[in-house]
mmCIF file of C-alpha atoms and ligand atoms in Angstrom:
data_model
loop_
_atom_site.group_PDB
_atom_site.id
_atom_site.type_symbol
_atom_site.label_atom_id
_atom_site.label_comp_id
_atom_site.label_asym_id
_atom_site.label_seq_id
_atom_site.Cartn_x
_atom_site.Cartn_y
_atom_site.Cartn_z
ATOM 1 C CA MET C 4 -1.894 2.396 -25.294
ATOM 2 C CA GLU C 5 -5.188 2.665 -27.110
ATOM 3 C CA VAL C 6 -6.461 6.197 -26.446
ATOM 4 C CA ASP C 7 -9.890 5.952 -24.922
ATOM 5 C CA LYS C 8 -11.862 8.621 -26.762
ATOM 6 C CA SER C 9 -14.497 9.063 -24.099
ATOM 7 C CA ILE C 10 -11.734 9.880 -21.610
ATOM 8 C CA LEU C 11 -10.328 12.407 -24.029
ATOM 9 C CA LEU C 12 -13.726 14.107 -24.339
ATOM 10 C CA LYS C 13 -14.168 14.157 -20.573
ATOM 11 C CA LEU C 14 -10.720 15.655 -20.218
ATOM 12 C CA PHE C 15 -11.470 18.514 -22.622
ATOM 13 C CA GLU C 16 -14.780 19.150 -20.986
ATOM 14 C CA ALA C 17 -13.220 19.314 -17.531
ATOM 15 C CA SER C 18 -10.336 21.495 -18.708
ATOM 16 C CA LEU C 19 -12.597 24.028 -20.380
ATOM 17 C CA ALA C 20 -14.780 24.173 -17.311
ATOM 18 C CA ALA C 21 -11.600 24.754 -15.254
ATOM 19 C CA ASP C 22 -12.675 21.798 -13.124
ATOM 20 C CA TYR C 23 -9.329 21.165 -11.571
ATOM 21 C CA THR C 24 -10.493 18.213 -9.471
ATOM 22 C CA ALA C 25 -11.986 16.448 -12.469
ATOM 23 C CA VAL C 26 -8.872 17.009 -14.577
ATOM 24 C CA ARG C 27 -6.794 15.396 -11.880
ATOM 25 C CA ARG C 28 -9.202 12.477 -11.523
ATOM 26 C CA ILE C 29 -9.241 11.823 -15.262
ATOM 27 C CA GLY C 30 -5.455 12.004 -15.213
ATOM 28 C CA GLY C 31 -5.481 9.361 -12.505
ATOM 29 C CA MET C 32 -7.667 7.146 -14.650
ATOM 30 C CA VAL C 33 -5.322 7.498 -17.617
ATOM 31 C CA ALA C 34 -2.310 6.747 -15.398
ATOM 32 C CA ARG C 35 -3.910 3.512 -14.283
ATOM 33 C CA GLN C 36 -4.693 2.530 -17.850
ATOM 34 C CA LEU C 37 -1.091 3.198 -18.795
ATOM 35 C CA ALA C 38 0.153 1.095 -15.897
ATOM 36 C CA GLU C 39 -2.195 -1.747 -16.773
ATOM 37 C CA GLY C 40 -1.049 -1.507 -20.375
ATOM 38 C CA ASP C 41 2.525 -2.092 -19.149
ATOM 39 C CA ASP C 42 3.694 1.458 -19.603
ATOM 40 C CA ALA C 43 4.755 2.020 -16.016
ATOM 41 C CA ASP C 44 7.145 4.826 -16.953
ATOM 42 C CA SER C 45 4.504 6.990 -18.591
ATOM 43 C CA ALA C 46 2.139 6.198 -15.715
ATOM 44 C CA LYS C 47 4.754 7.463 -13.239
ATOM 45 C CA SER C 48 5.479 10.623 -15.234
ATOM 46 C CA LEU C 49 1.791 11.405 -15.471
ATOM 47 C CA GLN C 50 1.377 10.911 -11.748
ATOM 48 C CA ALA C 51 4.277 13.214 -11.019
ATOM 49 C CA LEU C 52 2.569 15.801 -13.200
ATOM 50 C CA LEU C 53 -0.721 15.352 -11.360
ATOM 51 C CA ARG C 54 0.984 15.960 -8.057
ATOM 52 C CA LYS C 55 1.934 19.460 -9.144
ATOM 53 C CA ARG C 56 -1.096 21.124 -7.739
ATOM 54 C CA GLY C 57 -2.509 23.192 -10.574
ATOM 55 C CA VAL C 58 -0.636 26.418 -9.938
ATOM 56 C CA PRO C 59 -2.035 28.209 -13.004
ATOM 57 C CA LEU C 60 -5.581 27.565 -11.804
ATOM 58 C CA GLN C 61 -4.714 28.908 -8.385
ATOM 59 C CA ALA C 62 -3.215 31.979 -10.002
ATOM 60 C CA SER C 63 -6.467 32.476 -11.865
ATOM 61 C CA GLY C 64 -8.279 32.730 -8.566
ATOM 62 C CA TYR C 65 -9.529 29.143 -8.327
ATOM 63 C CA VAL C 66 -9.275 27.693 -4.847
ATOM 64 C CA GLU C 67 -10.545 24.435 -3.586
ATOM 65 C CA ALA C 68 -12.412 24.761 -0.321
ATOM 66 C CA ILE C 69 -10.364 22.141 1.454
ATOM 67 C CA PRO C 70 -10.679 22.524 5.233
ATOM 68 C CA ARG C 71 -7.456 23.488 6.987
ATOM 69 C CA ASP C 72 -6.014 23.493 10.474
ATOM 70 C CA ALA C 73 -6.464 26.979 11.919
ATOM 71 C CA GLY C 74 -2.934 27.148 13.341
ATOM 72 C CA SER C 75 -0.751 25.603 10.653
ATOM 73 C CA ARG C 76 -3.056 26.304 7.680
ATOM 74 C CA LEU C 77 -2.302 22.771 6.470
ATOM 75 C CA PRO C 78 -5.108 20.893 4.693
ATOM 76 C CA LEU C 79 -6.921 18.326 6.831
ATOM 77 C CA VAL C 80 -7.684 16.003 3.952
ATOM 78 C CA GLU C 81 -6.037 15.583 0.637
ATOM 79 C CA GLU C 82 -7.283 14.051 -2.564
ATOM 80 C CA MET C 83 -4.674 11.501 -3.555
ATOM 81 C CA PRO C 84 -4.247 9.964 -6.990
ATOM 82 C CA TRP C 85 -5.354 6.366 -7.431
ATOM 83 C CA PRO C 86 -2.407 4.012 -7.140
ATOM 84 C CA THR C 87 -0.894 2.689 -10.333
ATOM 85 C CA SER C 88 1.261 -0.002 -8.761
ATOM 86 C CA PRO C 89 -0.429 -3.380 -8.567
ATOM 87 C CA LEU C 90 -1.684 -4.928 -5.371
ATOM 88 C CA PHE C 91 -0.993 -8.553 -4.565
ATOM 89 C CA ILE C 92 -3.179 -10.172 -1.990
ATOM 90 C CA GLY C 93 -4.317 -13.652 -1.249
ATOM 91 C CA GLY C 94 -6.070 -15.600 1.440
ATOM 92 C CA GLY C 95 -9.259 -14.786 3.268
ATOM 93 C CA ALA C 96 -8.977 -11.019 2.882
ATOM 94 C CA VAL C 97 -9.750 -11.177 -0.840
ATOM 95 C CA GLN C 98 -13.288 -12.378 -0.351
ATOM 96 C CA ALA C 99 -14.117 -9.788 2.289
ATOM 97 C CA ILE C 100 -12.707 -7.019 0.119
ATOM 98 C CA GLU C 101 -14.486 -8.136 -3.041
ATOM 99 C CA GLN C 102 -17.761 -8.320 -1.181
ATOM 100 C CA PHE C 103 -17.253 -4.836 0.186
ATOM 101 C CA ILE C 104 -16.487 -3.463 -3.273
ATOM 102 C CA GLU C 105 -19.528 -5.149 -4.739
ATOM 103 C CA ASP C 106 -21.813 -3.734 -2.050
ATOM 104 C CA ALA C 107 -20.269 -0.288 -2.341
ATOM 105 C CA ALA C 108 -20.674 -0.300 -6.111
ATOM 106 C CA ASN C 109 -24.368 -1.056 -5.639
ATOM 107 C CA ILE C 110 -25.272 1.458 -2.959
ATOM 108 C CA ALA C 111 -28.078 2.957 -5.030
ATOM 109 C CA LEU C 112 -29.643 -0.426 -5.706
ATOM 110 C CA LEU C 113 -29.392 -1.395 -2.060
ATOM 111 C CA ALA C 114 -30.969 1.876 -0.969
ATOM 112 C CA GLU C 115 -33.856 1.451 -3.446
ATOM 113 C CA ASN C 116 -34.576 -1.836 -1.779
ATOM 114 C CA GLY C 117 -34.519 -0.351 1.647
ATOM 115 C CA ILE C 118 -31.207 -1.865 2.658
ATOM 116 C CA SER C 119 -29.136 1.210 3.097
ATOM 117 C CA SER C 120 -26.282 0.079 5.202
ATOM 118 C CA ARG C 121 -23.229 1.816 6.427
ATOM 119 C CA LEU C 122 -20.360 1.193 4.090
ATOM 120 C CA GLY C 123 -17.224 1.146 6.144
ATOM 121 C CA ILE C 124 -14.365 -1.293 6.017
ATOM 122 C CA LEU C 125 -11.593 -1.572 8.540
ATOM 123 C CA LEU C 126 -8.262 -2.863 7.291
ATOM 124 C CA TYR C 127 -5.853 -4.115 9.860
ATOM 125 C CA GLY C 128 -2.578 -5.967 9.881
ATOM 126 C CA ALA C 129 1.157 -5.541 10.363
ATOM 127 C CA PRO C 130 3.034 -2.574 8.867
ATOM 128 C CA GLY C 131 3.882 -2.966 5.195
ATOM 129 C CA THR C 132 1.170 -5.463 4.349
ATOM 130 C CA GLY C 133 -0.463 -3.113 1.858
ATOM 131 C CA LYS C 134 -3.311 -1.510 3.815
ATOM 132 C CA SER C 135 -2.799 1.991 2.442
ATOM 133 C CA LEU C 136 -2.233 0.681 -1.059
ATOM 134 C CA LEU C 137 -5.386 -1.422 -0.854
ATOM 135 C CA ALA C 138 -7.440 1.588 0.254
ATOM 136 C CA GLY C 139 -6.348 3.446 -2.892
ATOM 137 C CA HIS C 140 -7.205 0.442 -5.036
ATOM 138 C CA ILE C 141 -10.683 0.251 -3.548
ATOM 139 C CA ALA C 142 -11.267 3.925 -4.401
ATOM 140 C CA ALA C 143 -10.008 3.291 -7.933
ATOM 141 C CA ARG C 144 -12.219 0.236 -8.410
ATOM 142 C CA LEU C 145 -15.202 2.308 -7.313
ATOM 143 C CA GLU C 146 -14.025 5.209 -9.489
ATOM 144 C CA ARG C 147 -14.435 7.587 -6.586
ATOM 145 C CA PRO C 148 -12.101 10.353 -5.510
ATOM 146 C CA PHE C 149 -9.738 9.173 -2.800
ATOM 147 C CA TYR C 150 -9.617 11.529 0.177
ATOM 148 C CA VAL C 151 -7.001 10.798 2.779
ATOM 149 C CA LEU C 152 -7.127 12.241 6.266
ATOM 150 C CA ARG C 153 -3.884 14.058 7.039
ATOM 151 C CA LEU C 154 -3.153 13.133 10.622
ATOM 152 C CA ASP C 155 -0.197 15.486 10.819
ATOM 153 C CA SER C 156 -2.477 18.458 10.242
ATOM 154 C CA VAL C 157 -5.511 17.129 12.079
ATOM 155 C CA ILE C 158 -3.765 16.426 15.354
ATOM 156 C CA SER C 159 -3.117 19.753 16.975
ATOM 157 C CA SER C 160 -1.322 20.541 20.207
ATOM 158 C CA ARG C 161 -3.872 23.254 20.879
ATOM 159 C CA LEU C 162 -6.602 22.175 23.226
ATOM 160 C CA GLY C 163 -9.862 21.355 21.491
ATOM 161 C CA GLU C 164 -8.417 22.011 18.070
ATOM 162 C CA THR C 165 -8.072 18.329 17.104
ATOM 163 C CA SER C 166 -11.784 17.705 17.630
ATOM 164 C CA LYS C 167 -12.607 20.836 15.704
ATOM 165 C CA ASN C 168 -10.432 19.645 12.820
ATOM 166 C CA ILE C 169 -12.063 16.236 12.768
ATOM 167 C CA ARG C 170 -15.471 17.871 12.660
ATOM 168 C CA GLY C 171 -14.344 20.124 9.801
ATOM 169 C CA MET C 172 -13.112 17.142 7.864
ATOM 170 C CA PHE C 173 -16.361 15.188 8.276
ATOM 171 C CA ASP C 174 -18.371 18.263 7.270
ATOM 172 C CA PHE C 175 -16.418 18.565 4.055
ATOM 173 C CA ILE C 176 -16.535 14.961 2.846
ATOM 174 C CA PRO C 177 -20.246 14.314 2.149
ATOM 175 C CA THR C 178 -20.284 16.724 -0.763
ATOM 176 C CA LYS C 179 -17.656 14.730 -2.581
ATOM 177 C CA GLN C 180 -19.038 11.269 -3.512
ATOM 178 C CA ALA C 181 -15.817 10.191 -1.971
ATOM 179 C CA VAL C 182 -13.917 7.365 -0.453
ATOM 180 C CA LEU C 183 -12.645 8.720 2.842
ATOM 181 C CA PHE C 184 -9.522 6.987 4.088
ATOM 182 C CA LEU C 185 -8.732 7.232 7.788
ATOM 183 C CA ASP C 186 -5.209 5.827 7.908
ATOM 184 C CA GLU C 187 -3.522 5.026 11.240
ATOM 185 C CA MET C 188 -6.959 5.126 12.844
ATOM 186 C CA ASP C 189 -5.645 4.246 16.283
ATOM 187 C CA ALA C 190 -4.217 7.767 16.544
ATOM 188 C CA ILE C 191 -7.723 9.246 16.707
ATOM 189 C CA ALA C 192 -9.773 6.282 17.875
ATOM 190 C CA LYS C 193 -8.005 4.788 20.881
ATOM 191 C CA LEU C 194 -9.856 3.162 23.718
ATOM 192 C CA ARG C 195 -11.511 5.857 25.762
ATOM 193 C CA ASP C 196 -10.857 4.126 29.082
ATOM 194 C CA ASP C 197 -7.082 4.328 28.714
ATOM 195 C CA LYS C 198 -6.031 5.476 32.184
ATOM 196 C CA HIS C 199 -3.087 7.497 30.980
ATOM 197 C CA GLU C 200 -5.110 9.649 28.669
ATOM 198 C CA LEU C 201 -7.009 12.739 29.613
ATOM 199 C CA GLY C 202 -10.304 14.247 28.574
ATOM 200 C CA GLU C 203 -9.003 15.488 25.248
ATOM 201 C CA LEU C 204 -8.717 11.961 23.877
ATOM 202 C CA LYS C 205 -12.245 11.120 24.918
ATOM 203 C CA ARG C 206 -13.449 14.197 23.111
ATOM 204 C CA VAL C 207 -11.507 13.266 19.995
ATOM 205 C CA VAL C 208 -12.899 9.730 19.885
ATOM 206 C CA ASN C 209 -16.423 10.998 20.480
ATOM 207 C CA THR C 210 -16.006 13.445 17.643
ATOM 208 C CA VAL C 211 -14.865 10.654 15.342
ATOM 209 C CA LEU C 212 -17.901 8.588 16.318
ATOM 210 C CA GLN C 213 -20.246 11.489 15.712
ATOM 211 C CA GLY C 214 -18.523 12.195 12.424
ATOM 212 C CA LEU C 215 -18.909 8.612 11.249
ATOM 213 C CA ASP C 216 -22.564 8.623 12.284
ATOM 214 C CA SER C 217 -23.218 11.885 10.496
ATOM 215 C CA LEU C 218 -22.084 10.618 7.118
ATOM 216 C CA THR C 219 -24.719 9.898 4.527
ATOM 217 C CA ASP C 220 -24.942 6.354 3.225
ATOM 218 C CA ASP C 221 -23.135 7.127 0.025
ATOM 219 C CA VAL C 222 -19.856 8.088 1.661
ATOM 220 C CA ILE C 223 -17.514 5.166 1.779
ATOM 221 C CA VAL C 224 -15.155 5.030 4.715
ATOM 222 C CA ILE C 225 -12.011 2.954 4.928
ATOM 223 C CA GLY C 226 -10.128 2.794 8.208
ATOM 224 C CA ALA C 227 -6.702 1.250 8.656
ATOM 225 C CA THR C 228 -4.633 0.388 11.690
ATOM 226 C CA ASN C 229 -1.658 -1.686 12.775
ATOM 227 C CA HIS C 230 -3.132 -1.883 16.275
ATOM 228 C CA PRO C 231 -6.728 -3.110 16.063
ATOM 229 C CA HIS C 232 -6.700 -4.014 19.774
ATOM 230 C CA LEU C 233 -6.169 -0.344 20.664
ATOM 231 C CA LEU C 234 -9.306 0.819 18.898
ATOM 232 C CA ASP C 235 -12.295 1.822 20.929
ATOM 233 C CA PRO C 236 -14.981 -0.883 20.618
ATOM 234 C CA ALA C 237 -17.504 1.725 19.517
ATOM 235 C CA ILE C 238 -15.235 2.641 16.602
ATOM 236 C CA TRP C 239 -14.744 -1.031 15.806
ATOM 237 C CA ARG C 240 -18.516 -1.451 15.569
ATOM 238 C CA ARG C 241 -18.864 1.439 13.112
ATOM 239 C CA PHE C 242 -17.102 -0.671 10.475
ATOM 240 C CA PRO C 243 -19.344 -3.568 9.458
ATOM 241 C CA TYR C 244 -16.747 -4.926 7.048
ATOM 242 C CA LYS C 245 -13.311 -5.955 8.238
ATOM 243 C CA ALA C 246 -10.314 -7.394 6.492
ATOM 244 C CA GLU C 247 -7.092 -8.508 8.075
ATOM 245 C CA LEU C 248 -4.055 -8.272 5.841
ATOM 246 C CA HIS C 249 -1.353 -10.821 6.469
ATOM 247 C CA ALA C 250 2.205 -11.208 5.347
ATOM 248 C CA PRO C 251 2.022 -12.630 1.818
ATOM 249 C CA ASP C 252 1.794 -16.398 1.314
ATOM 250 C CA LEU C 253 4.059 -18.355 -1.036
ATOM 251 C CA GLU C 254 1.990 -17.724 -4.136
ATOM 252 C CA VAL C 255 1.646 -14.017 -3.479
ATOM 253 C CA ARG C 256 5.352 -13.687 -2.680
ATOM 254 C CA THR C 257 6.176 -15.344 -5.992
ATOM 255 C CA ALA C 258 4.032 -12.798 -7.817
ATOM 256 C CA MET C 259 5.657 -9.967 -5.869
ATOM 257 C CA TRP C 260 9.227 -11.018 -6.655
ATOM 258 C CA ARG C 261 8.243 -11.559 -10.234
ATOM 259 C CA HIS C 262 6.838 -8.046 -10.437
ATOM 260 C CA PHE C 263 9.166 -5.998 -8.260
ATOM 261 C CA LEU C 264 12.415 -7.718 -9.201
ATOM 262 C CA PHE C 265 11.884 -8.965 -12.740
ATOM 263 C CA GLN C 266 9.209 -6.490 -13.860
ATOM 264 C CA ASP C 267 7.006 -9.440 -14.738
ATOM 265 C CA ARG C 268 9.548 -10.679 -17.262
ATOM 266 C CA ASP C 269 11.261 -13.575 -15.519
ATOM 267 C CA ASP C 270 12.053 -16.721 -15.180
ATOM 268 C CA ASN C 271 9.463 -18.046 -12.795
ATOM 269 C CA ASP C 272 12.001 -20.367 -11.167
ATOM 270 C CA ALA C 273 13.936 -17.522 -9.610
ATOM 271 C CA SER C 274 10.770 -15.903 -8.265
ATOM 272 C CA ALA C 275 9.576 -19.189 -6.827
ATOM 273 C CA LEU C 276 12.936 -19.750 -5.160
ATOM 274 C CA LEU C 277 12.990 -16.250 -3.685
ATOM 275 C CA ALA C 278 9.424 -16.721 -2.478
ATOM 276 C CA LYS C 279 10.363 -19.953 -0.741
ATOM 277 C CA LEU C 280 13.177 -18.290 1.143
ATOM 278 C CA SER C 281 11.409 -15.054 2.062
ATOM 279 C CA ALA C 282 8.688 -16.552 4.206
ATOM 280 C CA LYS C 283 8.590 -13.802 6.815
ATOM 281 C CA MET C 284 8.820 -10.797 4.542
ATOM 282 C CA THR C 285 6.006 -8.315 3.945
ATOM 283 C CA GLY C 286 5.142 -6.838 0.581
ATOM 284 C CA ALA C 287 6.896 -3.615 1.489
ATOM 285 C CA GLU C 288 10.093 -5.509 2.375
ATOM 286 C CA ILE C 289 10.055 -7.540 -0.816
ATOM 287 C CA GLU C 290 9.596 -4.366 -2.833
ATOM 288 C CA ASN C 291 12.409 -2.672 -0.949
ATOM 289 C CA PHE C 292 14.789 -5.614 -1.477
ATOM 290 C CA ALA C 293 13.930 -5.929 -5.128
ATOM 291 C CA HIS C 294 14.494 -2.247 -5.745
ATOM 292 C CA ALA C 295 17.817 -2.300 -3.906
ATOM 293 C CA ALA C 296 18.974 -5.220 -6.051
ATOM 294 C CA ARG C 297 17.898 -3.479 -9.230
ATOM 295 C CA ARG C 298 19.697 -0.299 -8.195
ATOM 296 C CA ARG C 299 22.910 -2.261 -7.628
ATOM 297 C CA ALA C 300 22.532 -3.964 -10.997
ATOM 298 C CA VAL C 301 22.037 -0.681 -12.849
ATOM 299 C CA ILE C 302 24.850 1.188 -11.113
ATOM 300 C CA SER C 303 27.439 -1.582 -11.253
ATOM 301 C CA LYS C 304 26.286 -2.709 -14.712
ATOM 302 C CA ILE C 305 26.299 -6.327 -13.527
ATOM 303 C CA ASP C 306 23.234 -8.496 -13.990
ATOM 304 C CA LEU C 307 20.927 -9.047 -11.040
ATOM 305 C CA SER C 308 22.593 -11.459 -8.673
ATOM 306 C CA LEU C 309 20.309 -14.039 -7.140
ATOM 307 C CA PRO C 310 22.874 -15.267 -4.565
ATOM 308 C CA HIS C 311 23.344 -11.745 -3.242
ATOM 309 C CA ILE C 312 19.619 -11.265 -2.818
ATOM 310 C CA LEU C 313 19.299 -14.638 -1.091
ATOM 311 C CA LEU C 314 22.150 -13.763 1.219
ATOM 312 C CA ALA C 315 20.571 -10.442 2.175
ATOM 313 C CA ILE C 316 17.256 -12.185 2.837
ATOM 314 C CA ALA C 317 19.011 -14.704 5.074
ATOM 315 C CA SER C 318 20.910 -12.105 7.107
ATOM 316 C CA SER C 319 17.821 -9.964 7.511
ATOM 317 C CA ALA C 320 15.849 -12.965 8.722
ATOM 318 C CA ASP C 321 18.656 -13.542 11.224
ATOM 319 C CA GLY C 322 18.134 -10.094 12.656
ATOM 320 C CA THR C 323 20.749 -8.101 10.751
ATOM 321 C CA PRO C 324 18.852 -5.871 8.330
ATOM 322 C CA THR C 325 20.832 -6.073 5.098
ATOM 323 C CA LEU C 326 20.085 -4.992 1.547
ATOM 324 C CA PRO C 327 21.404 -6.873 -1.453
ATOM 325 C CA ASP C 328 24.797 -5.618 -2.638
ATOM 326 C CA ASN C 329 27.232 -6.725 -5.296
ATOM 327 C CA ARG C 330 30.453 -7.539 -3.433
ATOM 328 C CA PRO C 331 32.205 -10.767 -4.406
ATOM 329 C CA LEU C 332 30.913 -13.541 -2.166
ATOM 330 C CA SER C 333 33.280 -14.967 0.421
ATOM 331 C CA ALA C 334 33.732 -18.732 0.784
ATOM 332 C CA ASP C 335 31.789 -18.610 4.046
ATOM 333 C CA GLU C 336 28.912 -16.857 2.371
ATOM 334 C CA ARG C 337 28.829 -19.371 -0.464
ATOM 335 C CA LYS C 338 28.832 -22.148 2.052
ATOM 336 C CA LEU C 339 25.969 -20.587 3.974
ATOM 337 C CA LEU C 340 24.018 -20.221 0.746
ATOM 338 C CA ALA C 341 24.715 -23.815 -0.256
ATOM 339 C CA HIS C 342 23.261 -25.007 3.030
ATOM 340 C CA LEU C 343 20.304 -22.687 2.726
ATOM 341 C CA LEU C 344 19.465 -23.859 -0.786
ATOM 342 C CA ALA C 345 19.908 -27.518 0.095
ATOM 343 C CA GLU C 346 18.009 -27.435 3.355
ATOM 344 C CA SER C 347 15.391 -24.745 3.035
ATOM 345 C CA ALA C 348 14.757 -24.955 -0.689
ATOM 346 C CA ASP C 349 15.422 -28.678 -1.253
ATOM 347 C CA MET C 350 17.542 -27.816 -4.245
ATOM 348 C CA PRO C 351 19.620 -30.572 -5.886
ATOM 349 C CA GLN C 352 23.388 -30.051 -5.753
ATOM 350 C CA THR C 353 23.809 -29.508 -9.492
ATOM 351 C CA GLU C 354 21.224 -26.718 -9.307
ATOM 352 C CA ILE C 355 22.943 -25.158 -6.317
ATOM 353 C CA ALA C 356 26.235 -25.220 -8.200
ATOM 354 C CA LYS C 357 24.620 -23.418 -11.127
ATOM 355 C CA THR C 358 22.936 -20.851 -8.924
ATOM 356 C CA LEU C 359 26.114 -20.022 -7.008
ATOM 357 C CA GLY C 360 28.430 -20.305 -10.004
ATOM 358 C CA VAL C 361 30.788 -22.863 -8.453
ATOM 359 C CA SER C 362 31.541 -26.479 -9.264
ATOM 360 C CA ARG C 363 29.357 -29.311 -8.073
ATOM 361 C CA GLN C 364 32.327 -30.847 -6.262
ATOM 362 C CA MET C 365 32.691 -27.657 -4.287
ATOM 363 C CA ILE C 366 29.029 -27.717 -3.304
ATOM 364 C CA HIS C 367 29.446 -31.313 -2.229
ATOM 365 C CA ARG C 368 32.348 -30.282 -0.018
ATOM 366 C CA TYR C 369 30.485 -27.271 1.404
ATOM 367 C CA LEU C 370 27.577 -29.482 2.367
ATOM 368 C CA ARG C 371 29.756 -32.218 3.834
ATOM 369 C CA GLY C 372 31.705 -29.597 5.764
ATOM 370 C CA THR C 373 34.984 -30.841 4.266
ATOM 371 C CA ASP C 374 35.970 -27.667 2.466
ATOM 372 C CA ASP C 375 38.895 -25.535 3.620
ATOM 373 C CA GLY C 376 36.822 -22.365 4.093
HETATM 374 N N1 ATP F 406 0.186 -6.671 -0.876
HETATM 375 C C1 ATP F 406 0.958 -5.817 -1.538
HETATM 376 N N2 ATP F 406 0.936 -5.783 -2.901
HETATM 377 C C2 ATP F 406 1.716 -4.932 -3.576
HETATM 378 N N3 ATP F 406 2.571 -4.077 -3.005
HETATM 379 C C3 ATP F 406 2.657 -4.084 -1.670
HETATM 380 C C4 ATP F 406 1.863 -4.942 -0.869
HETATM 381 N N4 ATP F 406 2.142 -4.711 0.432
HETATM 382 C C5 ATP F 406 3.061 -3.754 0.437
HETATM 383 N N5 ATP F 406 3.386 -3.366 -0.815
HETATM 384 C C6 ATP F 406 4.350 -2.336 -1.183
HETATM 385 O O1 ATP F 406 4.811 -1.737 0.009
HETATM 386 C C7 ATP F 406 4.413 -0.371 0.079
HETATM 387 C C8 ATP F 406 3.963 -0.065 1.497
HETATM 388 O O2 ATP F 406 2.732 -0.691 1.743
HETATM 389 P P1 ATP F 406 1.546 0.069 2.478
HETATM 390 O O3 ATP F 406 1.956 1.450 2.809
HETATM 391 O O4 ATP F 406 0.305 -0.089 1.683
HETATM 392 O O5 ATP F 406 1.474 -0.803 3.792
HETATM 393 P P2 ATP F 406 0.637 -0.520 5.107
HETATM 394 O O6 ATP F 406 0.035 -1.822 5.467
HETATM 395 O O7 ATP F 406 -0.263 0.635 4.873
HETATM 396 O O8 ATP F 406 1.784 -0.181 6.115
HETATM 397 P P3 ATP F 406 1.742 0.794 7.402
HETATM 398 O O9 ATP F 406 0.974 0.055 8.440
HETATM 399 O O10 ATP F 406 3.173 0.937 7.736
HETATM 400 O O11 ATP F 406 1.087 2.062 6.974
HETATM 401 C C9 ATP F 406 3.306 -0.219 -0.924
HETATM 402 O O12 ATP F 406 3.261 1.078 -1.453
HETATM 403 C C10 ATP F 406 3.689 -1.234 -1.988
HETATM 404 O O13 ATP F 406 4.629 -0.668 -2.849
HETATM 405 MG MG1 MG F 407 -0.294 2.519 5.673
#
């Protein structure tokens, strides 16, 4: 990677000023540059380093005034590093997100012109569609520190304590020029008329509303939920921008397989084929499958096996969660794959034979149902 000299200067400046937060943020910037420059390994090592929370500085008496839960002493928010892994999205969400980023990047200009608007975006969609990852990317694009609400510390079993924690968190944020990420928002922003819930929930939701209203215009809030229908309408209204994340479409799936399985070095045909046959998978599932396949390949020292991945995709789609392995394929499994490739991927028989490593005659027999297996 080209060393960016201005970053280097900033880093020295921050280090000598013992500005722990700035050192970490600059580290995050460098990690992203490394990742973008195709040095994912160094990016990961640097991130691991950044996660070690500055023990020497703490020993020297430096403490960050992060608000904590009174009972557990756990921090209520945490500054997280910007993500270094790429985000793949397509469809209608892209436009909404780009517009939000553009508006957020121009807050000062908007305010000068008397259009200071609340900058909050709500991300919703099924689990594993990349909401949390996207939130980190938005913070990175805006070059703002990324503060994530820690629900596990905020939600307290002690009466009244949850509201107090939420208030503490909102009091802390405005001083930070931050992106505040409220993940799993439904946990603190459920409908207040839910009959099964008691007064405590109402108080919590009201506190969240007050907190959101109390923020100055330059705090950027991102909410995320898998259950948008559970959110209180008043919360819903506090987020003028909304983006629904869907399971990835064909093009996005191709890019995901290409990245997660082939580290961007394939063979587009294989990625396109995998994308065709993984129609219902989310980004998280594709990543998980790809990593499992790569683990098998490394440990067994056998090249990545496309048929095994396809087979695992097919069984998972059938309701039996299966990760790719490296066992020899049975005749039944080869037959199933032959049908899958012919019918769902429209693959010619010679291609199927090549993919499965058997003769074309055999494929012909599999498809005609005249084999012995
Ligand atoms: N669109 C995507 N692009 C790239 N990676 C993705 C995408 N979606 C999911 N992933 C991968 O899956 C992981 C999990 O996704 P993430 O946590 O962002 O999903 P989520 O929508 O927040 O899910 P949940 O609702 O369960 O919190 C990500 O860290 C990333 O590695
Ligand atoms: Mg998430």
